[in-house]
Amino acid sequence: MPETSKLVHKIQEKAVQLSRPRVGKSSKMSAKVRLMKIKHKAIGLNNIRQEEKVFFLVKSEKGDIPVFVSKYWSVGKAVDSIASLCNVVNNNHKLNVPKLCLFKEDTNLYDRAGAKIMELVESELLHSGDTLSLKLNISE
């Protein structure tokens, strides 16, 4: 009888473990799948080596466009390149006009225009495969 109760207890524990949601694995897997889809269609400069590329899905007035930039570029250079790839007018070189900025959710990445993409990836502010918005910052 004690062996039977132990066996029943083990089966119940296993059933409880199986019924728990596996959030970690599925979210990691969906992020990898999203990154693979972005990599498949991404556009960017051909002279960037594969190990330097960081991929983003950029939402702009022209639609959602998968792009890649070099991890060694500054945020400002990445904004210029992405604007060119997305055919968006970029007047960041002019004074007293709204600046074209990259946003991740509500975080304005252009505030860190001198920072390298690699620094933002290392600090986990950005990840390859993230969705960014390219829009004018009217608040300046």
Coordinates of C-alpha atoms in Angstrom, one line a residue:
M1 CA 0.0 0.0 0.0
P2 CA 2.7 2.6 0.8
E3 CA 4.4 1.9 -2.6
T4 CA 1.1 2.5 -4.4
S5 CA 0.6 5.8 -2.6
K6 CA 4.2 6.9 -3.5
L7 CA 3.5 5.9 -7.2
V8 CA 0.3 7.9 -7.2
H9 CA 2.0 10.9 -5.7
K10 CA 4.8 10.7 -8.3
I11 CA 2.2 10.6 -11.1
Q12 CA 0.4 13.6 -9.7
E13 CA 3.6 15.6 -9.4
K14 CA 4.4 14.8 -13.0
A15 CA 0.9 15.9 -14.1
V16 CA 1.3 19.2 -12.3
Q17 CA 4.7 19.8 -13.9
L18 CA 3.3 19.1 -17.4
S19 CA 0.3 21.4 -16.8
R20 CA 2.5 24.5 -16.1
P21 CA 2.9 26.9 -19.0
R22 CA 6.3 26.9 -20.7
V23 CA 6.6 30.6 -21.2
G24 CA 10.4 30.8 -21.4
K25 CA 10.8 28.3 -24.3
S26 CA 8.0 29.5 -26.4
S27 CA 8.9 33.2 -26.2
K28 CA 12.5 32.4 -27.0
M29 CA 11.4 30.3 -29.9
S30 CA 9.0 32.9 -31.3
A31 CA 11.8 35.5 -31.0
K32 CA 14.1 33.3 -33.0
V33 CA 11.4 32.6 -35.7
R34 CA 10.7 36.4 -35.9
L35 CA 14.5 37.1 -36.4
M36 CA 14.7 34.4 -39.1
K37 CA 11.9 36.0 -41.0
I38 CA 13.5 39.4 -40.7
K39 CA 16.9 38.1 -41.8
H40 CA 15.3 36.4 -44.9
K41 CA 13.9 39.7 -46.2
A42 CA 16.2 42.3 -44.7
I43 CA 17.8 45.1 -46.8
G44 CA 20.9 47.0 -46.1
L45 CA 24.4 47.9 -47.4
N46 CA 26.2 45.0 -49.1
N47 CA 29.6 46.0 -47.6
I48 CA 28.6 45.0 -44.1
R49 CA 30.0 41.7 -43.0
Q50 CA 27.6 39.0 -41.8
E51 CA 29.0 39.0 -38.2
E52 CA 28.5 42.8 -38.0
K53 CA 24.9 42.8 -38.9
V54 CA 22.1 43.7 -36.5
F55 CA 18.6 43.1 -37.8
F56 CA 15.5 45.2 -37.1
L57 CA 11.9 45.5 -38.4
V58 CA 11.4 49.2 -38.9
K59 CA 7.9 50.7 -39.0
S60 CA 7.7 53.8 -41.0
E61 CA 5.2 55.8 -43.0
K62 CA 6.1 53.6 -46.0
G63 CA 5.2 50.4 -44.0
D64 CA 7.1 47.7 -42.2
I65 CA 10.6 47.1 -43.6
P66 CA 13.2 44.6 -42.4
V67 CA 16.6 46.1 -42.4
F68 CA 20.1 45.5 -41.1
V69 CA 22.8 47.9 -39.9
S70 CA 26.4 47.4 -38.6
K71 CA 26.8 47.0 -34.9
Y72 CA 29.8 49.4 -35.1
W73 CA 27.7 52.3 -36.4
S74 CA 26.4 55.1 -34.2
V75 CA 22.7 55.5 -33.7
G76 CA 22.8 58.6 -35.9
K77 CA 24.4 56.8 -38.8
A78 CA 21.9 54.0 -38.4
V79 CA 19.0 56.5 -38.6
D80 CA 20.5 58.0 -41.8
S81 CA 20.9 54.5 -43.4
I82 CA 17.5 53.3 -42.3
A83 CA 15.9 56.5 -43.6
S84 CA 17.6 56.0 -46.9
L85 CA 16.6 52.3 -47.2
C86 CA 13.0 53.2 -46.3
N87 CA 12.8 56.1 -48.7
V88 CA 11.9 58.5 -45.9
V89 CA 13.0 62.2 -46.1
N90 CA 15.7 62.9 -43.5
N91 CA 16.4 66.5 -42.5
N92 CA 18.5 65.7 -39.4
H93 CA 21.3 67.8 -40.8
K94 CA 19.2 71.0 -40.7
L95 CA 18.7 73.2 -37.7
N96 CA 15.2 74.1 -36.2
V97 CA 13.4 71.2 -37.9
P98 CA 11.9 68.1 -36.3
K99 CA 14.5 65.3 -36.2
L100 CA 13.9 61.9 -37.6
C101 CA 14.3 59.4 -34.7
L102 CA 14.3 55.7 -34.0
F103 CA 12.0 54.6 -31.2
K104 CA 11.8 51.3 -29.4
E105 CA 8.3 51.4 -27.9
D106 CA 8.4 54.8 -26.2
T107 CA 12.2 55.0 -25.9
N108 CA 13.8 57.5 -28.2
L109 CA 17.1 55.9 -29.4
Y110 CA 18.2 59.1 -31.1
D111 CA 18.8 60.7 -27.7
R112 CA 21.8 58.3 -27.7
A113 CA 22.9 59.4 -31.3
G114 CA 26.6 59.1 -30.4
A115 CA 26.2 55.7 -28.9
K116 CA 27.2 52.6 -31.0
I117 CA 24.5 50.0 -31.8
M118 CA 26.8 47.4 -30.2
E119 CA 26.7 49.3 -26.9
L120 CA 22.9 49.4 -26.9
V121 CA 22.8 45.6 -27.7
E122 CA 25.3 44.9 -24.9
S123 CA 23.2 46.9 -22.4
E124 CA 20.2 45.0 -23.6
L125 CA 18.3 48.1 -24.7
L126 CA 18.3 46.7 -28.2
H127 CA 18.2 43.1 -29.5
S128 CA 18.6 41.8 -33.0
G129 CA 15.1 41.3 -34.3
D130 CA 13.5 44.1 -32.4
T131 CA 10.7 46.2 -33.9
L132 CA 11.6 49.9 -34.2
S133 CA 9.6 52.9 -35.3
L134 CA 11.1 55.6 -37.6
K135 CA 9.2 58.8 -37.1
L136 CA 9.7 62.6 -36.6
N137 CA 10.2 63.8 -33.0
I138 CA 7.9 66.7 -32.9
S139 CA 8.6 67.5 -29.2
E140 CA 11.9 69.1 -29.9

